[in-house]
CSV table of C-alpha atoms in Angstrom, one decimal:
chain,number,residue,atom,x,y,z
C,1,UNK,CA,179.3,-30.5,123.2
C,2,UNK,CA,178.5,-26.9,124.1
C,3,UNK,CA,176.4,-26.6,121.1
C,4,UNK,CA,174.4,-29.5,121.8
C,5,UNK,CA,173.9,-27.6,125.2
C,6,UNK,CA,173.0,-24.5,123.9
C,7,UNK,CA,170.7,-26.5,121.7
C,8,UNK,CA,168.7,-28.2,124.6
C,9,UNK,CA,168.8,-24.9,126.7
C,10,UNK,CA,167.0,-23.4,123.9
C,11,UNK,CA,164.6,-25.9,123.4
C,12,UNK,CA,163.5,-26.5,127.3
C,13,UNK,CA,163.4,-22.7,127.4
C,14,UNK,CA,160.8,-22.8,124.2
C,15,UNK,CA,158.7,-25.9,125.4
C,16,UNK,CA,158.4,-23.5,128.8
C,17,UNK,CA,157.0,-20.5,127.2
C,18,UNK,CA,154.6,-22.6,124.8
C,19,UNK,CA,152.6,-24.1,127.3
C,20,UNK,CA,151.2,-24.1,130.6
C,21,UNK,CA,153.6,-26.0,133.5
C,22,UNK,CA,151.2,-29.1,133.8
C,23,UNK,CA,151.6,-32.5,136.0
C,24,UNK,CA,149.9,-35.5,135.5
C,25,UNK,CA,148.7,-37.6,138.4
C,26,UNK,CA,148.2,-40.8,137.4
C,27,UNK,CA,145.6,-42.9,139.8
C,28,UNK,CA,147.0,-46.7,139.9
C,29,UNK,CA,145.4,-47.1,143.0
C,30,UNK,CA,142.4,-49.5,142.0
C,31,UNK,CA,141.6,-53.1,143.5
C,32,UNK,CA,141.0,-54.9,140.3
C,33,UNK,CA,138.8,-56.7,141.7
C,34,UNK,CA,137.0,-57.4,138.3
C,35,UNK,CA,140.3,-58.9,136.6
C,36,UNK,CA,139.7,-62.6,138.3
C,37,UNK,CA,142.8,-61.6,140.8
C,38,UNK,CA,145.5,-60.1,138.8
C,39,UNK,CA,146.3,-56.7,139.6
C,40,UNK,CA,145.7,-55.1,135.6
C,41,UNK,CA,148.2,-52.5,136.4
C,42,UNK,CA,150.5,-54.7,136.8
C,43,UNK,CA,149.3,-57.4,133.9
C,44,UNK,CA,151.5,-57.6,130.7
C,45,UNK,CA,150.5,-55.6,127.5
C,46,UNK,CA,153.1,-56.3,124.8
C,47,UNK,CA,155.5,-57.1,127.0
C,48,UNK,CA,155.2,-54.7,129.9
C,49,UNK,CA,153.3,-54.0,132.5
C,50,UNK,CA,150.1,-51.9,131.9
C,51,UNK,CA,150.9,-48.9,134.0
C,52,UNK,CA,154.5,-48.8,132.0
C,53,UNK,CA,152.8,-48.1,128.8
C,54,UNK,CA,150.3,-45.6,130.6
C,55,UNK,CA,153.5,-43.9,132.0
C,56,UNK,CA,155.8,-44.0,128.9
C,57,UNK,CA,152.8,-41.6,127.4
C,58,UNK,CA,152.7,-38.8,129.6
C,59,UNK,CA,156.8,-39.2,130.3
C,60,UNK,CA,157.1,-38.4,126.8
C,61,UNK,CA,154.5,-35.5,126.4
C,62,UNK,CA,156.0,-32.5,126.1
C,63,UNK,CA,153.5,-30.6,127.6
C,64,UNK,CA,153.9,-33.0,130.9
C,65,UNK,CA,156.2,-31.5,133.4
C,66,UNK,CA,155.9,-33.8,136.0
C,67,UNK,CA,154.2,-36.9,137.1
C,68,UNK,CA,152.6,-38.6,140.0
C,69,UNK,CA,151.6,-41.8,141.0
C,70,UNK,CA,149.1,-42.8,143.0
C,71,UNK,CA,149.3,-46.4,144.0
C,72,UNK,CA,147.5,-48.9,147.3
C,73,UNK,CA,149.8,-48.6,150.0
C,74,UNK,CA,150.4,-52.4,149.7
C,75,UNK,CA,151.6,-52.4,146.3
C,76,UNK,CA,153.8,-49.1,146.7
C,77,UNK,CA,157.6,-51.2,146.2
C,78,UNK,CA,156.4,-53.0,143.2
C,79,UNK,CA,154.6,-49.7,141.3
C,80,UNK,CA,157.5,-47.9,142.2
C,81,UNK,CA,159.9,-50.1,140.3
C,82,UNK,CA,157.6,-49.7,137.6
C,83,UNK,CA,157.9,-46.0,137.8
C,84,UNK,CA,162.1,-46.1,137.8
C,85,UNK,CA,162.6,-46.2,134.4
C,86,UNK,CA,160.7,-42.9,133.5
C,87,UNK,CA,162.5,-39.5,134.2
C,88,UNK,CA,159.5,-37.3,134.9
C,89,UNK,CA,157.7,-39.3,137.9
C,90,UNK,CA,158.4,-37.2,140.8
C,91,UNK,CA,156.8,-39.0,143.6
C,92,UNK,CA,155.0,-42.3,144.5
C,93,UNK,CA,152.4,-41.5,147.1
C,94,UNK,CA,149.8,-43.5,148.4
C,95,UNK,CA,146.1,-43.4,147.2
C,96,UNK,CA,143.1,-43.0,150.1
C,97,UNK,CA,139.9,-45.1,150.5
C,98,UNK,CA,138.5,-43.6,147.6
C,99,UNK,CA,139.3,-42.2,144.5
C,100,UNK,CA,138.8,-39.0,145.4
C,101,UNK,CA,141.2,-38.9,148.2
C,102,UNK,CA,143.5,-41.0,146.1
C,103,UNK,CA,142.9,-38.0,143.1
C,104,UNK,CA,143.6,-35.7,146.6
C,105,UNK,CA,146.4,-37.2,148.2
C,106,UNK,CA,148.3,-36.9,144.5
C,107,UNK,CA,147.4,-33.5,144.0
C,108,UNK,CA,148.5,-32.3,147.3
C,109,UNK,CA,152.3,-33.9,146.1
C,110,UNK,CA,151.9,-31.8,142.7
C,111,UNK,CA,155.0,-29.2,142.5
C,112,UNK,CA,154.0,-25.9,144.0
C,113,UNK,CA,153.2,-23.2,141.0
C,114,UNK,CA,151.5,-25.8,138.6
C,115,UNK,CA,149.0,-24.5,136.9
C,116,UNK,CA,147.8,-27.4,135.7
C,117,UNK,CA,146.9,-30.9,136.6
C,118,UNK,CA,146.0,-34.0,134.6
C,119,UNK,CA,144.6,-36.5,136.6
C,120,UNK,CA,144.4,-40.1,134.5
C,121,UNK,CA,143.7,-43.7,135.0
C,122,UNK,CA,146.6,-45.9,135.3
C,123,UNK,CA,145.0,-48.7,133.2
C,124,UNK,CA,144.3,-46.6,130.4
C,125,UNK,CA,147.9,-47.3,128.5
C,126,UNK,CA,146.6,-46.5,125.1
C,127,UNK,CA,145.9,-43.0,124.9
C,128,UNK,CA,147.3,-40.9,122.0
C,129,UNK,CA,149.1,-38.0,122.8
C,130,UNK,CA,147.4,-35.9,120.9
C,131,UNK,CA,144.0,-36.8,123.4
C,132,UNK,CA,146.7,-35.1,126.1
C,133,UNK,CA,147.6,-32.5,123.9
C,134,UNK,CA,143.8,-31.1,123.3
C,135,UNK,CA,142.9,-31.8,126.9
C,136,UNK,CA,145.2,-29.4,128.1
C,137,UNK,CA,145.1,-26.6,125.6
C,138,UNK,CA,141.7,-26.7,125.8
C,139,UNK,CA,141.9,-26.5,130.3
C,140,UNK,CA,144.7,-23.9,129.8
C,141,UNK,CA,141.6,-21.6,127.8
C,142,UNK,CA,138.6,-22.2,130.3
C,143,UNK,CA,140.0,-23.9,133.5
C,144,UNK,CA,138.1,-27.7,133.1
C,145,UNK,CA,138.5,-30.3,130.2
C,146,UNK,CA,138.0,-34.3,129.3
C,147,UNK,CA,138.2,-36.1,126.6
C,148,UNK,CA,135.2,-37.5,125.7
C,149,UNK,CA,133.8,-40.2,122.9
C,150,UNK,CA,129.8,-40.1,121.5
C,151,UNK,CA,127.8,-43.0,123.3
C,152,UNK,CA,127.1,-45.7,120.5
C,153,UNK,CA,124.6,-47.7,122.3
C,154,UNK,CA,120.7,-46.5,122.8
C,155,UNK,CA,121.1,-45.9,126.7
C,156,UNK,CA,118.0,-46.7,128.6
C,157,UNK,CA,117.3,-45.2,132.3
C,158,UNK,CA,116.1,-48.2,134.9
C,159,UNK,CA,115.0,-46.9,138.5
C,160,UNK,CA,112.2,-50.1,138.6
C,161,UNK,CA,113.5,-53.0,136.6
C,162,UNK,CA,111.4,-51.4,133.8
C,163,UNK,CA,112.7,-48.8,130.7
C,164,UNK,CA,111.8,-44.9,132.7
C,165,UNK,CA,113.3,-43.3,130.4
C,166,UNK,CA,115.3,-43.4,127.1
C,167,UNK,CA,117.5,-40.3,126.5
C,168,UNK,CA,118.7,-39.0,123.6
C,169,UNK,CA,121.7,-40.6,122.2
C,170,UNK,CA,123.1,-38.1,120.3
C,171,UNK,CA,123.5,-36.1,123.7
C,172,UNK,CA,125.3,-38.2,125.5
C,173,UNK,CA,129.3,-39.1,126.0
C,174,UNK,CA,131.3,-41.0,127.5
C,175,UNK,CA,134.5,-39.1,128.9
C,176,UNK,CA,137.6,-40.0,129.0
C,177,UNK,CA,141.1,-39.3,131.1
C,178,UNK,CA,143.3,-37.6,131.1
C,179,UNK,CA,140.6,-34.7,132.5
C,180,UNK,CA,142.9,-31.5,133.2
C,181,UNK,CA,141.9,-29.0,135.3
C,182,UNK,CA,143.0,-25.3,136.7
C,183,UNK,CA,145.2,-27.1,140.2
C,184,UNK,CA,143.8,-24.6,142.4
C,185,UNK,CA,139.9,-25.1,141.2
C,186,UNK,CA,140.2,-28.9,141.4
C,187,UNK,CA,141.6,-28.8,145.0
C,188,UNK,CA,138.9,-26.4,145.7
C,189,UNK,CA,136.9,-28.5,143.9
C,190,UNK,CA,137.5,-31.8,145.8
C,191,UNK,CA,137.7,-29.9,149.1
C,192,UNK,CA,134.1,-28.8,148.5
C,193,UNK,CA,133.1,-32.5,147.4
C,194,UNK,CA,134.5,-34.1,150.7
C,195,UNK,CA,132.6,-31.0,153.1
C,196,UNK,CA,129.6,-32.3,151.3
C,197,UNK,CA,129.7,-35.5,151.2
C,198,UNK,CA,129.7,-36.4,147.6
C,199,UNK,CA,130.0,-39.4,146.3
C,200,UNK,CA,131.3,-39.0,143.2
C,201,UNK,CA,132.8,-41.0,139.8
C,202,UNK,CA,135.1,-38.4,138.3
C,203,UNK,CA,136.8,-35.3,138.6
C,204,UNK,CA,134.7,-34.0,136.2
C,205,UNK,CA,131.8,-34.3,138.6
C,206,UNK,CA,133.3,-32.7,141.6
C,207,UNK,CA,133.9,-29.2,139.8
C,208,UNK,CA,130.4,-29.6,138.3
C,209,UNK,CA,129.6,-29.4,141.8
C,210,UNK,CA,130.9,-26.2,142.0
C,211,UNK,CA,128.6,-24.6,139.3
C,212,UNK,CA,131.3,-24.8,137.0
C,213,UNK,CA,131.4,-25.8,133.1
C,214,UNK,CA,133.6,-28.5,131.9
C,215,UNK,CA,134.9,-28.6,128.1
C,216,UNK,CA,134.7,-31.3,126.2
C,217,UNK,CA,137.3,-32.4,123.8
C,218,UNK,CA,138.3,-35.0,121.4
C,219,UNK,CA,138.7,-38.5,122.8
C,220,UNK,CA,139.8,-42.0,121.3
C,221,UNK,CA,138.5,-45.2,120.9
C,222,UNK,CA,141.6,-47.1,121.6
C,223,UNK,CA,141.7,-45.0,125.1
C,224,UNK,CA,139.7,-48.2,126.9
C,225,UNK,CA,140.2,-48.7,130.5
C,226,UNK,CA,141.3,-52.1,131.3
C,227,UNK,CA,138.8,-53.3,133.7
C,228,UNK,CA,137.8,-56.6,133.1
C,229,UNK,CA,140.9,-59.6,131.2
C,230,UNK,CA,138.9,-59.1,127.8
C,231,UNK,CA,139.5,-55.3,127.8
C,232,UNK,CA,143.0,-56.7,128.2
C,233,UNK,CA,142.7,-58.9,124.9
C,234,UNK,CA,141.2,-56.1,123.0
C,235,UNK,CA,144.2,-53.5,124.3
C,236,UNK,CA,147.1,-56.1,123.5
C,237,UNK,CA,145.4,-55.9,119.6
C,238,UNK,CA,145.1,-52.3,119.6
C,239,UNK,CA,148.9,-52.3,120.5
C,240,UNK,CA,149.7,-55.5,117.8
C,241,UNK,CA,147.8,-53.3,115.2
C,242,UNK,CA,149.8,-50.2,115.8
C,243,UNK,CA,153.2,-51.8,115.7
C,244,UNK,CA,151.9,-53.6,112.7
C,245,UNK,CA,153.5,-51.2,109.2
């Protein structure tokens, strides 16, 4: 028995000098109001609930420290039985009118002395760990990073109902979470959005605002965000096809 101690001592002591201390806030604070009334989070994927899967990810990432969830204040006692089961969720706090005071109010419950902080979308269960992994190597470096996925589709820009504009494809990408950041820039960050009034879509976008560059990194085509019951489907055959020798 004392070996086996000596053994895990050794190994906690390793993982903490081989990467920066990092928490992930997960946002599970959405309305869902495009999944026909069920709550996705909450939805079965291969027999659990979407926002287990999400969770069992980052609880066993090594380079996860701790985790926080954000969830709508109404639905805090059922996303915190969800959250039970998994060792590393700290807190369950509740999210804000926006995402960006949701992103807030869970960064503000992050463990003083974190360097980092990986904010990701509760209904994207399917992300590899090794999207995680490069994410926060990657922010450890230069401070900001996202996955992120070339655009397939020829994007066209409508102001007028008519085609203004057609950009070029091979310049575009669509990011991803988790999207790690420095904790101090992405409170300063966030803090600067809300003084000015942005309106923003992602984290990404609020320390853009800032002047500041954000690295892109691998992401995965089986990282979807459930957002709509057929992006449900397609996640429950991503899972069958992984379990599948």
């Amino acid at each position: 028995m004392q070996l086996a101690d000596t053994i895990r001592k050794a190994r906690q002591v390793k993982n903490k000098l081989s990467h920066p201390s990092c928490a992930a806030v997960i946002v599970a604070a959405g309305s869902s109001t495009r999944m026909g009334g069920t709550d996705k989070l909450l939805a079965e994927l291969g027999g659990l609930p979407v926002l287990s899967r999400t969770l069992r990810v980052f609880d066993d990432h090594e380079m996860i420290d701790t985790i926080i969830v954000v969830a709508r204040e109404d639905q805090m006692p059922k996303i915190s039985r969800v959250c039970s089961p998994y060792r590393k969720v700290l807190l369950v706090v509740p999210g804000g009118s926006s995402r960006q005071e949701s992103v807030m109010h869970g960064l503000k419950a992050v463990p003083e002395g974190t360097e980092l902080v990986a904010v990701h979308d509760g209904a994207r269960p399917l992300v590899p760990p090794e999207v995680i992994t490069k994410a926060i190597l990657k922010a450890a470096k230069f401070g900001a990073a996202t996955p992120a996925i070339p655009v397939k589709d020829t994007i066209k820009v409508s102001k007028t109902g008519g085609v203004d504009e057609t950009p070029d494809r091979s310049t575009l990408f669509a990011v991803q979470t988790p999207q790690v950041f420095d904790t101090a820039l992405l409170l300063g960050a966030l803090q600067n959005a809300k003084q000015k009034g942005l309106t923003l879509t992602d984290d990404c976008s609020a320390v853009e605002a800032l002047g500041m560059t954000v690295l892109l990194t691998d992401g995965s085509e089986e990282n979807i965000k459930i957002t709509t019951p057929l992006d449900l489907d397609i996640a429950a055959l991503i899972l069958k096809r992984r379990q599948t020798p």
